[in-house]
XYZ file of C-alpha atoms in Angstrom:
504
model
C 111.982 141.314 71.310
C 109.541 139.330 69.999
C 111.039 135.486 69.656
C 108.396 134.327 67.553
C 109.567 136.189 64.419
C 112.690 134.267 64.283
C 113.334 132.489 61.201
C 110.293 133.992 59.973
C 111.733 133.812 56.177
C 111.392 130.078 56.006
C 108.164 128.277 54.998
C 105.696 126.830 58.005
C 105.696 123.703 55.850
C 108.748 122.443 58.223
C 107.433 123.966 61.245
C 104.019 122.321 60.723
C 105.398 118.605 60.476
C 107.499 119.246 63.597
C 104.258 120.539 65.565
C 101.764 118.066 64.206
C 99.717 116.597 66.627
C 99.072 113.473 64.299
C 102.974 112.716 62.925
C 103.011 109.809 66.072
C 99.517 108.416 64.293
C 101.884 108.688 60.873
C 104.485 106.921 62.822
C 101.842 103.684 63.256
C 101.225 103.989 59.890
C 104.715 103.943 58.363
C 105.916 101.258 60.966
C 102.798 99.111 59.875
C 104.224 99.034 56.564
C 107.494 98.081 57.014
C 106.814 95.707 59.497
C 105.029 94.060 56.355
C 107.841 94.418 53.721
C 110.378 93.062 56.726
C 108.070 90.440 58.085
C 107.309 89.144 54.706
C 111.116 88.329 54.179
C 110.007 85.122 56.732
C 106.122 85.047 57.032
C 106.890 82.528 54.593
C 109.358 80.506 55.726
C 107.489 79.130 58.800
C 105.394 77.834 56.075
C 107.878 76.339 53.573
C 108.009 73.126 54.514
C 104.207 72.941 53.771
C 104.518 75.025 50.530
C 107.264 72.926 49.116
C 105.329 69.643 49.403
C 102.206 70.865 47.773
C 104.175 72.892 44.811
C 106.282 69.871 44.874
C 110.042 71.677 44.812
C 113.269 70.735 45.347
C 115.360 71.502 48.282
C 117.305 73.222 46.311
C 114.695 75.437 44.914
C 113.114 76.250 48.145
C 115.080 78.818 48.889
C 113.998 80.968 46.112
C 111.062 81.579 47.776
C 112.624 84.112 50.007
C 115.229 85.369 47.554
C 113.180 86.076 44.575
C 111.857 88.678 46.858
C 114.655 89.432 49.042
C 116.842 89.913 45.567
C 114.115 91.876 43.696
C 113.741 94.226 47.034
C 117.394 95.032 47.069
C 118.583 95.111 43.766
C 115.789 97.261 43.055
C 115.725 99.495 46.346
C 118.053 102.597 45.110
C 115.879 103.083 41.835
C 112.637 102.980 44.219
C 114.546 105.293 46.683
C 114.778 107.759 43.633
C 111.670 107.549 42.313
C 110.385 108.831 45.627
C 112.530 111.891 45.381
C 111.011 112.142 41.607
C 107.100 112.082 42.444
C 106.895 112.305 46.166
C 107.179 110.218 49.185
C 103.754 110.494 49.859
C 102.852 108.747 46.605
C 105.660 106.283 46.490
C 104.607 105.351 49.239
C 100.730 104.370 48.336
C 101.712 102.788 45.162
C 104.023 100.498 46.744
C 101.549 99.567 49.266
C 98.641 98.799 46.451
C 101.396 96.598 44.265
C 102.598 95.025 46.994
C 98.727 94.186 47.760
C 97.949 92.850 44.764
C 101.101 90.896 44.348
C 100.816 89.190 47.574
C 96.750 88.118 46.364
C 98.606 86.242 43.167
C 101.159 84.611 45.534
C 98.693 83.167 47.897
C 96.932 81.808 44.695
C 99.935 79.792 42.988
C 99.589 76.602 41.611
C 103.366 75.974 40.724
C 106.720 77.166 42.115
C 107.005 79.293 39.594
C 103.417 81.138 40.074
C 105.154 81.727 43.745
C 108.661 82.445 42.961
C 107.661 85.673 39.996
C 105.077 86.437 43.087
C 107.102 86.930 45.488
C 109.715 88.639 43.132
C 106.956 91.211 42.059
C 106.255 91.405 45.824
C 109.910 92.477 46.021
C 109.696 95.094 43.258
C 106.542 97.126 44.857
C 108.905 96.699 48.090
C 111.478 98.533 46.558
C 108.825 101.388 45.894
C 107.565 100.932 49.763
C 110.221 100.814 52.438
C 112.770 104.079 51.245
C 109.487 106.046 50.961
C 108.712 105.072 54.508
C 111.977 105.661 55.517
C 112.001 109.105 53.893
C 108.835 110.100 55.300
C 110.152 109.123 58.814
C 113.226 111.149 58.078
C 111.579 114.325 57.744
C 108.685 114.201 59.961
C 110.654 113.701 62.827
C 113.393 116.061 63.009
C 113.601 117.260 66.705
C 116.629 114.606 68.109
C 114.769 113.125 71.206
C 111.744 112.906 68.705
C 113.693 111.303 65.787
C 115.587 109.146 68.398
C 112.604 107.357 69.824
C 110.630 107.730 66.407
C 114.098 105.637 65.302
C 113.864 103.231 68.449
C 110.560 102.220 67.234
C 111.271 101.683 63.186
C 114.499 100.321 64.142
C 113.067 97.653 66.735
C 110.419 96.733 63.540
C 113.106 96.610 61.475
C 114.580 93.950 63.421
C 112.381 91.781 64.844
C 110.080 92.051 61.941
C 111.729 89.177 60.074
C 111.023 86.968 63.846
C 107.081 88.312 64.275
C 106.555 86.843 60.686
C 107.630 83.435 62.208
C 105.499 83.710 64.647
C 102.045 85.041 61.792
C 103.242 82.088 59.715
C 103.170 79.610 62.220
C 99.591 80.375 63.456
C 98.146 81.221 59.749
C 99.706 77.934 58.825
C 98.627 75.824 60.834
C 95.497 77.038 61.568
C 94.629 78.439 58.123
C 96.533 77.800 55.389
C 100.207 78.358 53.831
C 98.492 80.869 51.475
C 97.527 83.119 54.098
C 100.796 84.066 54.563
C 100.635 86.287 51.568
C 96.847 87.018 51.045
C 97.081 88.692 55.355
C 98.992 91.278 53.681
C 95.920 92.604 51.426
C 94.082 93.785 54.739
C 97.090 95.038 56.059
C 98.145 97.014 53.153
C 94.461 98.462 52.658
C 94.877 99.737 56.244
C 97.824 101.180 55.505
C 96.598 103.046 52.514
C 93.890 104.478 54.409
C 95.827 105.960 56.884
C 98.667 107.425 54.527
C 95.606 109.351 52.657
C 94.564 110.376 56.213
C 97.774 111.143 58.357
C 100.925 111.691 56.522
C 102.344 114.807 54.747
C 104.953 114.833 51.867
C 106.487 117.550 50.054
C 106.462 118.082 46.192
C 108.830 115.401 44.353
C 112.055 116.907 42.859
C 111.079 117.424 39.022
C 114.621 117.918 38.786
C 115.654 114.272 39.106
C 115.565 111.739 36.624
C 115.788 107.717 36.706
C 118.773 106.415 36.144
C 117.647 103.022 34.044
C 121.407 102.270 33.003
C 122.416 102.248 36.692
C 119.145 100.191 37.762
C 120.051 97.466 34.740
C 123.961 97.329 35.808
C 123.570 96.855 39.637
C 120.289 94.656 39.856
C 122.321 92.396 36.930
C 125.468 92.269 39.349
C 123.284 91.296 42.098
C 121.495 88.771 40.799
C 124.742 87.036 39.066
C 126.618 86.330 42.135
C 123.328 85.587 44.006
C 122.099 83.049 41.627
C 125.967 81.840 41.405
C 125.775 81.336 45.127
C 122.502 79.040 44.356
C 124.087 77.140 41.857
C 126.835 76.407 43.794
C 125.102 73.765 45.661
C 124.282 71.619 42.953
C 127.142 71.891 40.475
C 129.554 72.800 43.171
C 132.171 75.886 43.651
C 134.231 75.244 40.724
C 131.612 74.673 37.807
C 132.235 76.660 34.650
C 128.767 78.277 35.116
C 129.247 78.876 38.829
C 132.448 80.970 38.053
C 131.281 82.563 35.376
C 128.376 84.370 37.023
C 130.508 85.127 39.904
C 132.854 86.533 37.373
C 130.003 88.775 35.408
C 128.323 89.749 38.412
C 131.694 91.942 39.706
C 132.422 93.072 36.557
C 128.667 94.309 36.118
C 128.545 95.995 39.565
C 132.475 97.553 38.835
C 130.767 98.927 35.701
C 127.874 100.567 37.881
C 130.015 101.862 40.084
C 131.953 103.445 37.234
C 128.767 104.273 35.466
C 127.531 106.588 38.923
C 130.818 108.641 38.476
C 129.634 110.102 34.952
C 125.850 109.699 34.988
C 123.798 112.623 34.618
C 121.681 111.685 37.372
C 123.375 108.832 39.338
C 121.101 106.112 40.954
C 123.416 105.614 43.970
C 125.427 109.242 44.531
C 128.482 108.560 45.228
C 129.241 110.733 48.158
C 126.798 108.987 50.122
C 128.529 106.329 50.633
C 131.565 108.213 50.260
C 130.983 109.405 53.904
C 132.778 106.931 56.256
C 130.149 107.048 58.666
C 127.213 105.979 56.749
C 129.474 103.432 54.539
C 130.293 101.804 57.637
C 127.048 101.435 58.817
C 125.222 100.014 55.112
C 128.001 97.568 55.268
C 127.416 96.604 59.120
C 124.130 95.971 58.060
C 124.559 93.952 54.992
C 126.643 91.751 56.903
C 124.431 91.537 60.272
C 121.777 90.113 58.058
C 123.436 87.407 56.413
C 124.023 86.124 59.896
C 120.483 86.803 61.058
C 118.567 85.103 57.869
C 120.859 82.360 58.470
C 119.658 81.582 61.756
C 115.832 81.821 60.503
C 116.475 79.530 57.477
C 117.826 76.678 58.887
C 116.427 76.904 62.949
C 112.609 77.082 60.751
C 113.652 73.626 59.541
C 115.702 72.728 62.288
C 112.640 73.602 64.602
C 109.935 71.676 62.622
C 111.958 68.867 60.594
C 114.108 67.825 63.378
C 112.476 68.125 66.655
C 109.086 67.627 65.528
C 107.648 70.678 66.319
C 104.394 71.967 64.725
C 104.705 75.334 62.766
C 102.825 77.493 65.865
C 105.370 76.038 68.505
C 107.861 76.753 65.812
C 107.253 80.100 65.474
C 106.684 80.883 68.987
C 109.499 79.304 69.537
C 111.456 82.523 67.941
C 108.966 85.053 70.314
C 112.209 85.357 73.056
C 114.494 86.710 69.998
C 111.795 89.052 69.009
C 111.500 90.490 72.266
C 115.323 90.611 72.827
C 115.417 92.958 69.613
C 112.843 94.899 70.651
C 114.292 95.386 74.484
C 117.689 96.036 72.990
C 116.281 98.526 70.530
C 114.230 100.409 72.205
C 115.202 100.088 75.996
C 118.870 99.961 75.467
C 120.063 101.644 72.342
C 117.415 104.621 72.146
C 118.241 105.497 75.402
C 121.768 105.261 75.160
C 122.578 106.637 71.632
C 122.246 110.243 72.753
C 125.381 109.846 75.666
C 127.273 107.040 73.407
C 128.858 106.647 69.980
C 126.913 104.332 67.755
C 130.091 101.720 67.520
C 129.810 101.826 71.150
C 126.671 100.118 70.712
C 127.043 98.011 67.501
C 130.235 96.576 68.431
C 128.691 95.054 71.395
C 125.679 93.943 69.880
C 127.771 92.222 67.174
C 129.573 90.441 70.060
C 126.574 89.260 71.304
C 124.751 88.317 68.586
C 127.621 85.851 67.315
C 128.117 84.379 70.699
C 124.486 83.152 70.010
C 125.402 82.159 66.920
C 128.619 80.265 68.234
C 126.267 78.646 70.546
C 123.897 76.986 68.157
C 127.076 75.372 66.379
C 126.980 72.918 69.391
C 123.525 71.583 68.230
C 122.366 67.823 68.056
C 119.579 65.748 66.932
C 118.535 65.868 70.399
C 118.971 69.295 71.665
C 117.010 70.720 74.514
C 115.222 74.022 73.611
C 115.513 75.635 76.714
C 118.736 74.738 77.664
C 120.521 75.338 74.390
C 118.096 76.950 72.053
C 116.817 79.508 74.131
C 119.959 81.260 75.479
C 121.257 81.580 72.412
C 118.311 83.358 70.905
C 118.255 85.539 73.230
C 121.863 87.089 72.415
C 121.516 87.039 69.084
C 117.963 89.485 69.766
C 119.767 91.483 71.840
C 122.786 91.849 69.615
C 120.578 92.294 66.911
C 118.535 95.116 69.209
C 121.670 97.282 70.229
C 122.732 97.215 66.172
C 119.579 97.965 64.480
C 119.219 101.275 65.692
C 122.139 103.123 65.504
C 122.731 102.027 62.219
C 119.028 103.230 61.021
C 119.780 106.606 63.203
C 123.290 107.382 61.763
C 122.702 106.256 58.255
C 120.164 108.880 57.943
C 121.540 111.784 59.617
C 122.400 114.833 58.645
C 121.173 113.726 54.852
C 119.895 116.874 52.155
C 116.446 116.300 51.519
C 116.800 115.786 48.289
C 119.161 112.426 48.794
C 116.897 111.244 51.692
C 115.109 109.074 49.262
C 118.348 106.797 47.649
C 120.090 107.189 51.223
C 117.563 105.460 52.801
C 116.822 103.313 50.205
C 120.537 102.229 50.340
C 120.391 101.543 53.908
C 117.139 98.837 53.139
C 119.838 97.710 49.642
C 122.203 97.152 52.354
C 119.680 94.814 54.600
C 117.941 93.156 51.788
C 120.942 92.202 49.776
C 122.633 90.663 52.789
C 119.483 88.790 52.840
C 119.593 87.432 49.535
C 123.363 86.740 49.616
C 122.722 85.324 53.183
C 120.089 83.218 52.414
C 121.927 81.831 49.174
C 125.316 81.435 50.436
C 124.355 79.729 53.753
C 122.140 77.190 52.386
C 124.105 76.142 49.760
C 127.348 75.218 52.602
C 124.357 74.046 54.476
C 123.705 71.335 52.062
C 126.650 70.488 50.801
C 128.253 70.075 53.980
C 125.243 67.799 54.626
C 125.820 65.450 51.858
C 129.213 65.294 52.369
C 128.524 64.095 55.962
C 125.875 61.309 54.928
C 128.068 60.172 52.264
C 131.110 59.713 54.934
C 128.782 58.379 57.692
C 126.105 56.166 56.005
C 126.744 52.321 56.421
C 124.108 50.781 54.414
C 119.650 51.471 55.110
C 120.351 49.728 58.455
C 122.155 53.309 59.598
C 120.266 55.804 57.442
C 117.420 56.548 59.933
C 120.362 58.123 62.394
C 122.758 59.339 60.033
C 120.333 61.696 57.638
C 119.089 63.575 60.527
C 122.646 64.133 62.022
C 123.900 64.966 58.860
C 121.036 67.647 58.179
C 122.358 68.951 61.521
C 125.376 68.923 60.615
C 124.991 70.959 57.435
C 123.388 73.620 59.615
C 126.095 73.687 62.391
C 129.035 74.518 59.788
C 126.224 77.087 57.831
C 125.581 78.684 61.191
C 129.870 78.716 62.202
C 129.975 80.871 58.462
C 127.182 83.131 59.860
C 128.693 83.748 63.162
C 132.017 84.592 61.615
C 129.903 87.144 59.314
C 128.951 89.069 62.158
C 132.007 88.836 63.941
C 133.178 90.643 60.664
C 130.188 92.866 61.016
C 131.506 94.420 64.362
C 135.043 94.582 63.386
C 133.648 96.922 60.608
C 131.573 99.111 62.690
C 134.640 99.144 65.148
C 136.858 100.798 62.436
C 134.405 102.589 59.791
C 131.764 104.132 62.559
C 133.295 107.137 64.281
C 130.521 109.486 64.520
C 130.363 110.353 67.865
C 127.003 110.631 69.994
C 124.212 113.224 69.472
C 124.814 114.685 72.431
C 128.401 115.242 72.272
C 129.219 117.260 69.083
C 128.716 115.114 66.729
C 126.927 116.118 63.039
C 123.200 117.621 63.366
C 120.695 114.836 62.501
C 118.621 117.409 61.451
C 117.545 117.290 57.718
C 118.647 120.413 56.042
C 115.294 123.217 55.496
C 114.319 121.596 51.609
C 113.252 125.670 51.180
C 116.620 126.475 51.555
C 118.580 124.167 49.609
């Protein structure tokens, strides 16, 4: 019998992705661009302390500058995830690139915090456009499982240690160039990117079918952006302020109403039975919560790095070049190989454990702490925590998904990562601050004792900030523990092959 005719009835269009000799070339290509959306979550942060004396901000304002775009990216994510499924991956995909482009040009050329906060936010909304369609194209160009797992390795080691290679750019475009490099290196990056998309990757037609869901997009970005900006408020007007409560209050009721509204809506923004499925709910919430732990660390060892030990913003960013490579060796060398033979909680569990035992271990830091004797250990478990997570979560999230929801699924898995960013980043620098000033107003004895107690207090307000994180992501693995039962590829567990689109 000739083999060759089976499954002769379906189109070559799937066949041909599988079998083309370019789809690791399209791999480069996608990776390249979400290592920029990622890395740009931080590229900037290495730099903040220069940015925020020439824009003249506040510390209290700072922080915007990573969650204008970190809270734009996220709240926006599921409506970019569907508007890929609308017009095409392929397209998505461009256009977010050339936005982002162009959006990272006005940022490097601000002349106020505000220029640089709506920049950065805009840079978040092409974002939204850019990282599901990269995630969607990955999804379906690699569909063989030892393909897909090491195509996942790879995307999921970018994923996270993305955020710590943008320390690392920053710190050498800083202080070598300028702040505003940090935004305008994305321009040559993104016009690579372009280039190559036109040149290597394949998309199938959008689904005409689907249609935006605006009401759903208002409702959930609104709820986000409440409790996120209650969060910021919280530090100057403290916990209890009318206006602090009350955009706690309107940010649950406005994301109960979306979640209500995605029950009736003609053509939801977030389907529910995505996250219906307890795998993949498990996993957007291990995420969301890994992240506030690991933006936590960033924010405050950036400062903690440059403000407190003196260090200049290239030693400061290769400072965080051991957790980068602990994500990547835990990633790729550890949970790639591994994920076929072993459930994913068997992996994220552990790396959760790890990852706040680093984060335990920075809660002992001083004024005077030794890099490599305190710093450096615990870097390196929180990169390899990070590393084992990453992964699976990226693999499992994904799998098995309809073609036609891999668009809002993985855009939800990026929601997931960017709004534990922005809550992250929020939360953790307001207790960072308050528990600062509290501890100078305690300790501080007259000018005589200022010069020792403002450092230690600054110290102080990142110890407790960290503590919260490392709690987080204690919570993290408890969740993948108990939600994440899928068990391992190679074992009988759901097909992470993306259903035929031709015969849906």
């Amino acid at each position: 019998m000739d083999t060759r005719r089976k499954g002769e009835g379906q189109p070559a269009h799937a066949d041909a992705v599988q079998a083309d000799p370019h789809r690791w070339w399209g791999l480069v290509v996608i990776a390249l661009a979400q290592l920029m959306v990622v890395l740009d979550a931080t590229i900037v942060s290495i730099a903040l302390p220069s940015a925020q004396r020439e824009l003249h901000m506040s510390d209290g304002d700072r922080q915007w500058v990573i969650t204008a775009y970190t809270l734009a990216f996220g709240g926006l994510l599921l409506l970019g995830g569907r508007i890929a499924d609308l017009v095409g991956r392929k397209h998505t995909f461009v256009i977010g690139l050339v936005g982002f482009a162009a959006a990272s040009a006005v940022g490097g050329a601000a002349n106020s915090s505000g220029m640089l906060f709506g920049a950065r936010a805009l840079q978040g909304v092409f974002a939204a456009l850019l990282a599901p369609s990269a995630l969607s194209l990955l999804t379906t160009t690699f569909t063989d499982p030892r393909e897909r797992g090491k195509a996942f390795g790879i995307y999921g080691a970018l994923a996270g240690s993305g955020s710590a290679i943008g320390f690392i750019v920053g710190g050498l475009l800083t202080e070598y160039l300028d702040w505003r490099w940090c935004l305008y290196v994305n321009v040559p990056i993104a016009a690579v990117a372009v280039l190559g998309a036109f040149a290597l990757l394949h998309d199938r037609p959008g689904h005409r079918e689907a249609r935006l869901d605006v009401p759903g997009a208002v409702l959930g970005c609104g709820g986000l952006v409440a409790i996120v900006y209650g969060f910021a408020e919280a530090e100057p007007r403290g916990w209890t302020d009318p206006l602090v409560l009350a955009l706690f209050a309107s940010g649950a009721v406005l994301l109960t109403v979306f979640v209500g509204w995605q029950t009736r809506a003609p053509s939801p923004l977030l389907p529910l039975h995505i996250v219906r499925d307890r795998n993949r709910a498990g996993c957007f919430l291990t995420m969301m919560l890994a992240v506030i732990g690991m933006f936590g660390l960033f924010l405050f060892m950036t400062y903690y790095l440059q403000v407190i030990l003196g260090y200049s913003p290239v030693r400061a960013g290769l400072a965080f070049l051991p957790l980068t490579a602990a994500i990547i060796v835990g990633s790729t060398q550890i949970s790639a190989r591994l994920l076929q033979r072993a459930a994913p909680r068997m992996l994220m569990v552990p790396g959760m454990l790890l990852a706040a035992s680093g984060l335990l271990l920075l809660t002992r830091m001083t004024v005077g702490s030794s890099y490599t004797g305190e710093i450096l250990p615990a870097l390196v478990l929180m990169g390899l925590g990070m590393g084992l997570t990453f992964m699976p979560v990226f693999a499992t999230a994904t799998a098995g998904v309809a073609p036609r929801d891999a668009g809002v699924t993985s855009a939800t898995v990026n929601t997931s990562q960017q709004v534990g960013g922005s809550i992250g980043t929020a939360l953790l620098n307001t207790v960072a601050t308050t528990s600062s000033a509290a501890y100078i107003s305690a300790h501080l004895r007259g000018p005589a004792t200022r010069a020792a107690v403002v450092p230690a207090g600054v110290v102080h307000g990142y110890t407790v900030a960290i503590s919260w994180a490392a709690s987080v992501v204690l919570l993290a693995g408890l969740v993948a523990g108990l939600m994440v039962t899928a068990r391992a590829p190679g074992r009988g567990a759901r097909s992470e092959t993306p259903v035929p689109e031709s015969v849906r």
